[in-house]
Coordinates of C-alpha atoms in Angstrom, one line a residue:
X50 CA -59.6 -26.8 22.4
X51 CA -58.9 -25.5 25.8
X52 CA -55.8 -24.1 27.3
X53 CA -54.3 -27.3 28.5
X54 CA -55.0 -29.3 25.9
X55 CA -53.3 -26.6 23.5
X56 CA -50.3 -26.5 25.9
X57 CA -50.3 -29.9 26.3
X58 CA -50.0 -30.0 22.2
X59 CA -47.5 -27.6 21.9
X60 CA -45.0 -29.6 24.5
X61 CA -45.7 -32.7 22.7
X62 CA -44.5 -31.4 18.8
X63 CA -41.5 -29.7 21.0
X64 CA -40.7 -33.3 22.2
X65 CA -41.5 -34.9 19.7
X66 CA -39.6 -32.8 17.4
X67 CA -36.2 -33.0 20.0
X68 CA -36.9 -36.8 20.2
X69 CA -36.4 -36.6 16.2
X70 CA -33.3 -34.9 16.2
X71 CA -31.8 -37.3 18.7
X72 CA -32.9 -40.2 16.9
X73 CA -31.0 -39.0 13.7
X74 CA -28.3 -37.7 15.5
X75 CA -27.5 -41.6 17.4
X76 CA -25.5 -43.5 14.7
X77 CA -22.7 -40.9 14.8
X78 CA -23.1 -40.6 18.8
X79 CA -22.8 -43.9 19.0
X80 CA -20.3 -44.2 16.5
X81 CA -18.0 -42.0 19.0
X82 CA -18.0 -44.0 21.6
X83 CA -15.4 -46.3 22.9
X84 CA -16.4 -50.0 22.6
X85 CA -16.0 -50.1 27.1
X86 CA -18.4 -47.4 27.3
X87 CA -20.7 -49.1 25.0
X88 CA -20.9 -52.3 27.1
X89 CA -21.5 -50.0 29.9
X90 CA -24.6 -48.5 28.5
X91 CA -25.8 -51.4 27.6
X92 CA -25.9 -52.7 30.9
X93 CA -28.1 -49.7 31.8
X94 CA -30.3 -49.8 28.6
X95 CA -30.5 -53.9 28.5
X96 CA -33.9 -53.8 31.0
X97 CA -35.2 -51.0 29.7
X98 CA -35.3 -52.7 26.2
X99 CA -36.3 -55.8 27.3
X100 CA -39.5 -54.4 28.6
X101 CA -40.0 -51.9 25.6
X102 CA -39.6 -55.2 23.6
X103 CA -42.3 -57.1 26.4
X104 CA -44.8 -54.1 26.3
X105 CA -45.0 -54.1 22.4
X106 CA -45.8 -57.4 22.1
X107 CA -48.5 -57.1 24.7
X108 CA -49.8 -54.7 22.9
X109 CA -49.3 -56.1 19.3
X110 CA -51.4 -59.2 21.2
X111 CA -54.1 -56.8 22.3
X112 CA -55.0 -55.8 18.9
X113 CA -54.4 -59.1 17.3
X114 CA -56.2 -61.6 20.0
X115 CA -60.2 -62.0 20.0
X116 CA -61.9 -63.4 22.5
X117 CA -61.6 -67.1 22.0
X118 CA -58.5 -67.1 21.0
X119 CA -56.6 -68.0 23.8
X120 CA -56.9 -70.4 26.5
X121 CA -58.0 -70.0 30.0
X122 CA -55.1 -71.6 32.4
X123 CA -57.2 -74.5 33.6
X124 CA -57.6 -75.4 29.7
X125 CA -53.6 -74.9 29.3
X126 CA -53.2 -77.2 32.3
X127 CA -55.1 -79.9 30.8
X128 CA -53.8 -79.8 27.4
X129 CA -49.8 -79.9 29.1
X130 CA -51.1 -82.9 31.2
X131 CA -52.7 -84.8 27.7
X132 CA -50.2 -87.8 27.4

């Protein structure tokens, strides 16, 4: 392993162990908040989830979809236009 890749490593677990703490530490941040301030961050965080939610499921079709499985868009246009 080089000297990147071990640094690299190293700032990972220290994120990843941070990103841990926060996680478990949420609820009762949240918790403290008054319900105006709330709405407020949701505003911010709404798109941001919204694309987390968008990104997962392209990637959850990734591993799920074979080739064959879906259509091209000139065999979806025929099918909509089917009476």
């Amino acid at each position: 392993m080089s000297v990147n890749q071990l640094e690299y490593s190293l700032l990972m677990n220290l994120l990843r162990g941070r990103l841990q703490r926060l996680t478990q530490q949420l609820p009762d941040l949240v918790d403290q908040l008054p319900d105006e301030s709330l709405a407020d961050a949701w505003k911010v965080l709404q798109p941001f989830y919204y694309d987390l939610y968008m990104l997962c499921a392209m990637q959850e079709s990734m591993r799920t979809i074979r080739p064959g499985d879906a259509m091209t868009r000139e065999e979806a246009l025929r099918l909509l236009n089917l009476p």
